[in-house]
Tab-separated table of C-alpha atoms in Angstrom:
chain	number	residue	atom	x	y	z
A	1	UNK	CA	47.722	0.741	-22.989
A	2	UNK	CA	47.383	0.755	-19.259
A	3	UNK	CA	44.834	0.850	-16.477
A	4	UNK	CA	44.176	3.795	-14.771
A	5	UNK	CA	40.941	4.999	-12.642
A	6	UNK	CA	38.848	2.471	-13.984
A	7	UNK	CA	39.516	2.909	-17.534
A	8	UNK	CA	41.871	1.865	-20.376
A	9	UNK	CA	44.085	4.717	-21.392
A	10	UNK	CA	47.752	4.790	-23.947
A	11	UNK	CA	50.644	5.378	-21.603
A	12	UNK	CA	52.448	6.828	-25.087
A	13	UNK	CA	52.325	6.034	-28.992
A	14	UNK	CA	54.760	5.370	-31.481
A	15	UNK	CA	57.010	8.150	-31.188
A	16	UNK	CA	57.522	7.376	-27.366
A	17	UNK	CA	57.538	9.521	-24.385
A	18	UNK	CA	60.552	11.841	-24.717
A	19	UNK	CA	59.723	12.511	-28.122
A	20	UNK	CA	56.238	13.370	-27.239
A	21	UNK	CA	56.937	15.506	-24.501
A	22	UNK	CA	59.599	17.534	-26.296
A	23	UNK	CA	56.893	17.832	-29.414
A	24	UNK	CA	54.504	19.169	-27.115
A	25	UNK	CA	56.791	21.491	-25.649
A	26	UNK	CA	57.925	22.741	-29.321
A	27	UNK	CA	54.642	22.292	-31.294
A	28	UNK	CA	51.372	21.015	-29.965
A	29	UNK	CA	49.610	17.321	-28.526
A	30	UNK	CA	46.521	15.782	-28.550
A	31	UNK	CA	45.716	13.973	-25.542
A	32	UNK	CA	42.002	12.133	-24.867
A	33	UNK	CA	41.215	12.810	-21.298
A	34	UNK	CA	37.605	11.575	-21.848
A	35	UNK	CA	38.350	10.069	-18.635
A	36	UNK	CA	37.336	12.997	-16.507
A	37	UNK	CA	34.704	13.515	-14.856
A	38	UNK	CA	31.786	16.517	-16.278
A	39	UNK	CA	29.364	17.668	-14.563
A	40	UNK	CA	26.848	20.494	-15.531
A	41	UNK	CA	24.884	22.320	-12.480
A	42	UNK	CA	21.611	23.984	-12.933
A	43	UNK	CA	19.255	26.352	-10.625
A	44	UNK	CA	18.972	29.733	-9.556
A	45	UNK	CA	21.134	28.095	-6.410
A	46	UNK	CA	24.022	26.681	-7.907
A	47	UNK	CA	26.798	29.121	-6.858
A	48	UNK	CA	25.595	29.022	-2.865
A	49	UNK	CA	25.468	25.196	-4.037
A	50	UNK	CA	29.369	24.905	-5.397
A	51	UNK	CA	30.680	27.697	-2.721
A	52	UNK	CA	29.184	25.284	0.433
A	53	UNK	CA	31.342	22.381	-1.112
A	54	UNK	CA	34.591	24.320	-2.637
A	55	UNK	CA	36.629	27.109	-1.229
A	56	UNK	CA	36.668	29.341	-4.864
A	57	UNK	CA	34.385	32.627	-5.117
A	58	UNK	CA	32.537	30.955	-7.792
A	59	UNK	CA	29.851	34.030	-7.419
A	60	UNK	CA	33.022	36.944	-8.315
A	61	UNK	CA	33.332	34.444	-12.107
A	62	UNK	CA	32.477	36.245	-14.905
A	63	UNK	CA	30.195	35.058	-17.401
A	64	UNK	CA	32.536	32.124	-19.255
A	65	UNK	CA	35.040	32.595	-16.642
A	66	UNK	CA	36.970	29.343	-14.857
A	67	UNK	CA	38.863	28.655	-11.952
A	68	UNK	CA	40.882	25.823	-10.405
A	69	UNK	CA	39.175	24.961	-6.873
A	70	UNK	CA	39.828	22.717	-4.160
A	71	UNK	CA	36.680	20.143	-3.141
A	72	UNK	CA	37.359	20.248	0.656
A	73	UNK	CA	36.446	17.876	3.723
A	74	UNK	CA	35.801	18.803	7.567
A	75	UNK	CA	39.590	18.406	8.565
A	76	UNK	CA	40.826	20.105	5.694
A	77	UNK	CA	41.398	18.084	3.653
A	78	UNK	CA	41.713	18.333	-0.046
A	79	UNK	CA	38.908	15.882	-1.711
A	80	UNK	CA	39.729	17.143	-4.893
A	81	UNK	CA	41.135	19.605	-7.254
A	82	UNK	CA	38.284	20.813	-9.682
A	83	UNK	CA	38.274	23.401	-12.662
A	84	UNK	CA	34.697	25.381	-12.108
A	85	UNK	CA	33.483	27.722	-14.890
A	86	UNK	CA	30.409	29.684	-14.715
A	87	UNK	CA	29.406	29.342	-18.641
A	88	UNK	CA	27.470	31.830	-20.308
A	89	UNK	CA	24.108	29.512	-20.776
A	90	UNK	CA	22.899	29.605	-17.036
A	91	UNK	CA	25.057	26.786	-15.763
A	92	UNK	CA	28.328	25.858	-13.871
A	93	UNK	CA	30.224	23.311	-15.467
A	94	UNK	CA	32.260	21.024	-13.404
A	95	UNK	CA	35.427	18.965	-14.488
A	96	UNK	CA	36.988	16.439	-11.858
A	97	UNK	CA	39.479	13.941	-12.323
A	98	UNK	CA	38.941	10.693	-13.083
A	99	UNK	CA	39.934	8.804	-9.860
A	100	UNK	CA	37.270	10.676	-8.009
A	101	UNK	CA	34.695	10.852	-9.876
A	102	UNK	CA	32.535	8.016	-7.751
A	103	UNK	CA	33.620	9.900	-4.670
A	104	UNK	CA	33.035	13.516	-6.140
A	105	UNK	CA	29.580	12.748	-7.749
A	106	UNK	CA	28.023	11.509	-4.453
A	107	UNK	CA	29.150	14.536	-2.628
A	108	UNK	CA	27.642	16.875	-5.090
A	109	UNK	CA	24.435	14.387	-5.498
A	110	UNK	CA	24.194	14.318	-1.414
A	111	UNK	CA	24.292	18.165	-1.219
A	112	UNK	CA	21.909	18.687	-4.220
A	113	UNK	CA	19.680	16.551	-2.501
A	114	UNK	CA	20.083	18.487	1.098
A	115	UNK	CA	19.579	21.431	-0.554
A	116	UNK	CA	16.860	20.717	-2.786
A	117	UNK	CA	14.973	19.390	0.590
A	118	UNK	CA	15.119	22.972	2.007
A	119	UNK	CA	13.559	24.387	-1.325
A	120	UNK	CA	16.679	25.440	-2.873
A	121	UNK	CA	16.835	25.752	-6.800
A	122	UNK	CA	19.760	23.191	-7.715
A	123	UNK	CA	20.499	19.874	-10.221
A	124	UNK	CA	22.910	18.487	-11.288
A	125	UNK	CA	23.547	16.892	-14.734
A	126	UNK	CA	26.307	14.298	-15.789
A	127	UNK	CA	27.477	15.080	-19.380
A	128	UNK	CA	28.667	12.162	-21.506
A	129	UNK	CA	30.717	14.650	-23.501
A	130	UNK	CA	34.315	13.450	-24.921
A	131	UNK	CA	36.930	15.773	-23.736
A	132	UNK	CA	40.165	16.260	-25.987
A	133	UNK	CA	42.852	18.273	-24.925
A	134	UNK	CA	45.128	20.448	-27.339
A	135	UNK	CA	48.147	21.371	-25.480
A	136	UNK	CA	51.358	23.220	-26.766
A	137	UNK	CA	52.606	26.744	-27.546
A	138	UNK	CA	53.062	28.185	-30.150
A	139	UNK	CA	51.190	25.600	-32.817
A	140	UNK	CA	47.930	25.152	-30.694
A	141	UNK	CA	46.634	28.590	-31.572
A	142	UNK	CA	47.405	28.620	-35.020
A	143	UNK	CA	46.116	25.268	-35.285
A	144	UNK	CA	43.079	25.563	-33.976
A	145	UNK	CA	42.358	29.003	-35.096
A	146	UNK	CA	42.291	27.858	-38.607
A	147	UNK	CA	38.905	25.274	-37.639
A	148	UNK	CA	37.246	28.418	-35.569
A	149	UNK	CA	35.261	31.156	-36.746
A	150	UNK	CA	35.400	32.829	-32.917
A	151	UNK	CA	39.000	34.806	-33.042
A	152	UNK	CA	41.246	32.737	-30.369
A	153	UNK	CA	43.113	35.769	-29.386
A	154	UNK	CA	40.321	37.529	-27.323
A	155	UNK	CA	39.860	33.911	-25.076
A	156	UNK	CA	42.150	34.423	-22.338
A	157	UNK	CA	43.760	31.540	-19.814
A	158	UNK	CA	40.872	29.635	-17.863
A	159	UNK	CA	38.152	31.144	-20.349
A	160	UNK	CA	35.682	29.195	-22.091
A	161	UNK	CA	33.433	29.956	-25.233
A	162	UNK	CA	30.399	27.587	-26.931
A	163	UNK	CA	31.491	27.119	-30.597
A	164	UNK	CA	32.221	25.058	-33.696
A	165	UNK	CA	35.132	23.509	-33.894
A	166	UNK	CA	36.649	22.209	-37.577
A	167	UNK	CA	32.958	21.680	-38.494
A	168	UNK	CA	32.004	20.567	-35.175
A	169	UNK	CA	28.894	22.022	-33.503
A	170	UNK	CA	27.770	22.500	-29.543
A	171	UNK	CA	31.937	22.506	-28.435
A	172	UNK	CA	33.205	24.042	-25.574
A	173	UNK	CA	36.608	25.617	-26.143
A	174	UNK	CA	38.136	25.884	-22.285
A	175	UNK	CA	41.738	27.770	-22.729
A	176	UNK	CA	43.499	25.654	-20.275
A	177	UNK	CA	45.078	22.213	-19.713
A	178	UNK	CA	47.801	20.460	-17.860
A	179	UNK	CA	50.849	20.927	-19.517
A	180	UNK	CA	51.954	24.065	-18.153
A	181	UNK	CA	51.631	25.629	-22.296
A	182	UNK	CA	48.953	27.562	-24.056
A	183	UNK	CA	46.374	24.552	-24.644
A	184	UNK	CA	42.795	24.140	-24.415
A	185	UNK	CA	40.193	21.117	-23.677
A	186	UNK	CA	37.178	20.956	-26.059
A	187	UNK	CA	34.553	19.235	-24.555
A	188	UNK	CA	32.674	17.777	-27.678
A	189	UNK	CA	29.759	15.705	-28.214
A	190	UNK	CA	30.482	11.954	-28.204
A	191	UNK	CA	29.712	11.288	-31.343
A	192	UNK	CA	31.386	13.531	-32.862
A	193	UNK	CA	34.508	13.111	-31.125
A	194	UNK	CA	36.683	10.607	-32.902
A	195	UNK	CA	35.931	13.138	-36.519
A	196	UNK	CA	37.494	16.038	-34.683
A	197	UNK	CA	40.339	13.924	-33.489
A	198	UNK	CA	41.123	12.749	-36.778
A	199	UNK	CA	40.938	16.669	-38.159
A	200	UNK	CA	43.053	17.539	-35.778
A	201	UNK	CA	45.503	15.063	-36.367
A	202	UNK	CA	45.331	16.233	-39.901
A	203	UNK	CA	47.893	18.953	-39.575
A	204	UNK	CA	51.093	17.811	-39.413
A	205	UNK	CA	52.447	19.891	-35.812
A	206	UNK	CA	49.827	18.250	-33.997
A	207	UNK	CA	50.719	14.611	-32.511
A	208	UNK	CA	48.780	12.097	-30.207
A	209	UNK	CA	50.096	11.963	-26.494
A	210	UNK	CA	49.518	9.507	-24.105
A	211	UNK	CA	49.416	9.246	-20.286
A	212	UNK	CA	53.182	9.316	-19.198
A	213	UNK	CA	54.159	12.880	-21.702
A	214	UNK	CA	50.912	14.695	-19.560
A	215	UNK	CA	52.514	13.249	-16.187
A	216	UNK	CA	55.910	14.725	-17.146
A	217	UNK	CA	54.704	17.628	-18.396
A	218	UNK	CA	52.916	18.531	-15.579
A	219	UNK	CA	55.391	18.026	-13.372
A	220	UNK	CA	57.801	20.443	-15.097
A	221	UNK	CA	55.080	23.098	-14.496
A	222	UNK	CA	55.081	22.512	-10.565
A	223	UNK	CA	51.164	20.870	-11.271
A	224	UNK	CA	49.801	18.475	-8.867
A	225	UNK	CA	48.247	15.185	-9.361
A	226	UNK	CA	45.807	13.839	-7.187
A	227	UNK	CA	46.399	10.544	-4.827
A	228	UNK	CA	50.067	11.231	-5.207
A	229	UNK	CA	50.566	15.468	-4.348
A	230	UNK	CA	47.354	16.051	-2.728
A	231	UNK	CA	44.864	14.025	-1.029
A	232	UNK	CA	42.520	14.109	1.670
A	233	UNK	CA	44.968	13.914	4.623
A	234	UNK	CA	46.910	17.606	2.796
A	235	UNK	CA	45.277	20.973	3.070
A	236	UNK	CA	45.571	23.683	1.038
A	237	UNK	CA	47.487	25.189	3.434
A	238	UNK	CA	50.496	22.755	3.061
A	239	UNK	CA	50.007	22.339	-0.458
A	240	UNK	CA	50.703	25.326	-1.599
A	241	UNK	CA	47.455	26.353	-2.895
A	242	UNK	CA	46.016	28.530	-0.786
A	243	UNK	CA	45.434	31.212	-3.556
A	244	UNK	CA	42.532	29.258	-4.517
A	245	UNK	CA	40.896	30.883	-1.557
A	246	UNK	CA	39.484	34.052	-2.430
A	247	UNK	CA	39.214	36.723	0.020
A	248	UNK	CA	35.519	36.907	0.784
A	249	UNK	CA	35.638	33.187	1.354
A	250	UNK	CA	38.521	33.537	3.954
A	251	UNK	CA	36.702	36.068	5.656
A	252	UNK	CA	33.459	34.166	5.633
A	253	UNK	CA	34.818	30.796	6.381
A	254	UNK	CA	31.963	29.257	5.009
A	255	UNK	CA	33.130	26.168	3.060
A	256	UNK	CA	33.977	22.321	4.902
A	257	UNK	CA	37.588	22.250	6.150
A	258	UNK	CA	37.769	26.357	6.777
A	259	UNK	CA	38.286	26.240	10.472
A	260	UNK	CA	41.197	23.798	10.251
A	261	UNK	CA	42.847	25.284	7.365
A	262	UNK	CA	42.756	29.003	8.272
A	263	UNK	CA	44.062	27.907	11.431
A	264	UNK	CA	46.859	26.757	9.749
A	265	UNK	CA	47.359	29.848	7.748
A	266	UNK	CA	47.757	31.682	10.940
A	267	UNK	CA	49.430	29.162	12.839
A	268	UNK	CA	51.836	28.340	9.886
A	269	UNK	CA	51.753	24.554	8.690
A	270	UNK	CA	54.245	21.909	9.806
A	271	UNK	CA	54.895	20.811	6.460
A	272	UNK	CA	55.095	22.051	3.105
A	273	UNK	CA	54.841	21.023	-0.667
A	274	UNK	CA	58.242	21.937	-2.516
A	275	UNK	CA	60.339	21.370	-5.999
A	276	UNK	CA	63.093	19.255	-6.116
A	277	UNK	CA	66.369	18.875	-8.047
A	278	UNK	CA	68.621	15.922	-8.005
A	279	UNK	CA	71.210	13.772	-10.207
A	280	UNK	CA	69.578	10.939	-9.094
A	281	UNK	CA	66.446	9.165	-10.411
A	282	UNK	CA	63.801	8.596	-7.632
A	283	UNK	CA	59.985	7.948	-6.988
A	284	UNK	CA	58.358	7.397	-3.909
A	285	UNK	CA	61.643	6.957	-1.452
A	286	UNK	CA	62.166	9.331	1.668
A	287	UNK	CA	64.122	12.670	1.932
A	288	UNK	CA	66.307	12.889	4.638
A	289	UNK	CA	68.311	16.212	6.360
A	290	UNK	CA	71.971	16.328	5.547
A	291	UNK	CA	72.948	17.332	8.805
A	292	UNK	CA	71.683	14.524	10.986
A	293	UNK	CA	74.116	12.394	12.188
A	294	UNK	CA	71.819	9.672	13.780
A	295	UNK	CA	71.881	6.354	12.383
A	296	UNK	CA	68.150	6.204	12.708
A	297	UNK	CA	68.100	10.067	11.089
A	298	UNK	CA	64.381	11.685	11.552
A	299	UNK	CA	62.774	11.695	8.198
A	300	UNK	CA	61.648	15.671	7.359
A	301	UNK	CA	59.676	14.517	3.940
A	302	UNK	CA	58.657	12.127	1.875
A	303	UNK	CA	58.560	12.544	-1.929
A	304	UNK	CA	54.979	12.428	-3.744
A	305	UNK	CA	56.461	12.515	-7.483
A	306	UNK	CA	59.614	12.420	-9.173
A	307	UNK	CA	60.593	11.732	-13.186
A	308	UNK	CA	63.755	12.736	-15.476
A	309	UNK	CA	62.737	16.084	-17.048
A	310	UNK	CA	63.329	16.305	-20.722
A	311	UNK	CA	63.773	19.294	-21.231
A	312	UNK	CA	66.023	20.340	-18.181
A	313	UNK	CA	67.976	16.785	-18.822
A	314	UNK	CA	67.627	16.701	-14.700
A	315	UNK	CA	65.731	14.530	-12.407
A	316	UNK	CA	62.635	16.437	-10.706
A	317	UNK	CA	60.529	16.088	-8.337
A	318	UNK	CA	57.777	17.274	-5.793
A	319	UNK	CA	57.124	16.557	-2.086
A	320	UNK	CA	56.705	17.342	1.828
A	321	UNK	CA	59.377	18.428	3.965
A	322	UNK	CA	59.518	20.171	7.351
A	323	UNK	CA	58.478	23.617	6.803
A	324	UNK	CA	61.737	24.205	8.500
A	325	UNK	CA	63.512	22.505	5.682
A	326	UNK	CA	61.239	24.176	2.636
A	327	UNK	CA	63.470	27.470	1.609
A	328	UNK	CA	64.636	27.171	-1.857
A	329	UNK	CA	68.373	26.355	-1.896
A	330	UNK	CA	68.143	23.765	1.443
A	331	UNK	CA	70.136	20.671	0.882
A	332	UNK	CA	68.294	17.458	1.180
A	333	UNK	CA	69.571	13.940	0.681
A	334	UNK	CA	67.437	11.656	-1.076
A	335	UNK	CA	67.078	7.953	-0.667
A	336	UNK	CA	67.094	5.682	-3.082
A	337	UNK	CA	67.154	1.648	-2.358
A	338	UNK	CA	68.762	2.311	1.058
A	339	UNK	CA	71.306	5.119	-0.428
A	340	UNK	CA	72.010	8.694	0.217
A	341	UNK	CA	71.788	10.924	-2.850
A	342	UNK	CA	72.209	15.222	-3.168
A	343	UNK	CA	69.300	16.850	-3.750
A	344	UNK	CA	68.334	20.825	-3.451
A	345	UNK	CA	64.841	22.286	-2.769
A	346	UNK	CA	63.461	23.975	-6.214
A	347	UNK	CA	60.880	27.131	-6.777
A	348	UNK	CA	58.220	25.544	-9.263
A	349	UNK	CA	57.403	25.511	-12.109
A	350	UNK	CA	60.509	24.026	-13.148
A	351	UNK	CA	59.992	25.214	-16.891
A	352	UNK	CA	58.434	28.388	-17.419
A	353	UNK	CA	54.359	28.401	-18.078
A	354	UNK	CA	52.827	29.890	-21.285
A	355	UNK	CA	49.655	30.439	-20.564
A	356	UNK	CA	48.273	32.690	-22.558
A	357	UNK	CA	46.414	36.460	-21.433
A	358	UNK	CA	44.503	38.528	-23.865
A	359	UNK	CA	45.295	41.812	-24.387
């Protein structure tokens, strides 16, 4: 058990990290991320609410329809990365990660209340839901089917349906995750949350996962996490994610940060997010140009995360170079305690997603 955004979450179980990461790759995982951050958001306003503080088309989402969106700030700067469905009961529902949710709930409380001063129709509700997270392909779907009475197959990638789950009324089924495989989160009731774990857990493919498998995992499928790949001094621009911008919103450039960030877009940014591939192990330590010959060589990147991947057997990583330096196939040293290593810029993901599409 280790600290982490405030809380007291399992780094791994028993079986250990490799094992669990390989088991969710193979068969399926249950991790508790009860940590994040839900939010509900009410009011005949709440989509010009959300669009004034994200830079998604929330108002093109279909009824039960998702997306991953970027909270911005007036530089640019990514606040945080947020997964925004419009549900099909007359609300938004919000998920944030932990380590901003102080931050991220006093922006959206500030702007309800600026908005709500002007006569808009907005409010904003903090659910104490648990959140579980059933990750893995292909188990998760057959597990979970057999505990549903909704047929699995017509709820597409970052889709989300109201239902009972193994018994297990008021759930919501979100067909996503952070793994990079066919998963879902189930947002469930707090009471009930520990009896659906345990059902779950009942059937044999499905094992518990702890905080270091979703952190490898994630990185495998090119997936940032916040504080360490994106913060509030990295647009979306040099991160890599500007297809969270939909097209009316770039046109309208109505949402904090726009000016900065489509200026960028034009302008082309200085520095860009890439993959990495190395022999090496590494975390944290600079990446420097092969073909400098100073002794005091200028640094083109840093790296932002970096772990042995168990299923490639290699170490990965992700970072900022020069966007001079960021085609796939440059040579980069990397180094580690004061030594130069080989490393080669990546396309991500590094293992193939499986997220699932209905037909």
């Amino acid at each position: 058990m280790v600290p982490f955004a405030g809380w007291t979450l399992p780094l791994h179980y028993g079986q250990g990290h490799l094992q669990s990461h390989l088991h969710t790759r193979r068969h399926c995982s249950l991790f508790d991320v009860s940590h994040m951050l839900q939010t509900l958001v009410y009011g005949r306003d709440r989509i010009r609410f959300m669009e004034s503080l994200v830079v998604g088309d929330i108002a093109e989402l279909k009824p039960g329809q998702g997306t991953l969106t970027l909270l911005t700030n007036e530089k640019g700067g990514i606040t945080d990365d947020l997964i925004v469905t419009n549900t099909s009961e007359d609300h938004l529902y919000v998920v944030s990660n932990a380590a901003c949710a102080d931050k991220d709930l006093a922006i959206l409380r500030d702007r309800a209340a600026q908005l709500q001063a002007t006569g808009s129709d907005v409010h904003l509700e903090v659910s104490d839901n648990a959140l579980l997270a059933l990750q893995g392909s292909p188990s998760m779907a057959r597990v979970l089917q057999t505990g549903l009475s909704d047929d699995l197959a017509k709820l597409s990638f970052m889709n989300s349906i109201t239902t009972t789950v193994f018994g297990v009324p008021g759930c919501r089924v979100t067909r996503c995750g952070y793994t990079g495989e066919d998963g879902v989160e189930i947002s469930v009731p707090a009471g009930w949350a520990v009896e659906l774990a345990e059902r779950l857990l009942g059937v044999p493919d499905v094992w518990l996962a702890g905080l270091a498998a979703r952190d490898s995992l994630r990185l495998e499928a090119g997936l940032c996490l916040y504080g360490n790949d994106i913060d509030e001094t990295i647009t979306p621009a040099e991160a890599g994610l500007m297809w969270t911008l939909g097209k009316r919103r770039r046109a309208a450039m109505d949402f904090p940060g726009a000016a900065v960030i489509m200026a960028q877009v034009k302008e082309k940014p200085k520095r860009r997010r890439v993959g990495l591939i190395s022999l090496w192990p590494w975390h944290g330590w600079g990446l420097t140009s092969p073909h400098l010959t100073s002794p005091y060589p200028q640094i083109p990147g840093t790296v932002t995360s970096g772990c042995p991947s168990p299923c490639l057997g290699k170490n990965i990583a992700m970072g900022y170079v020069e966007a001079a330096h960021s085609r796939a196939g440059t040579e980069l040293t990397v180094e580690v305690r004061k030594k130069q290593h080989p490393a080669v810029i990546t396309k991500m993901p590094f293992v193939p997603t499986q997220y699932y599409m209905a037909k």
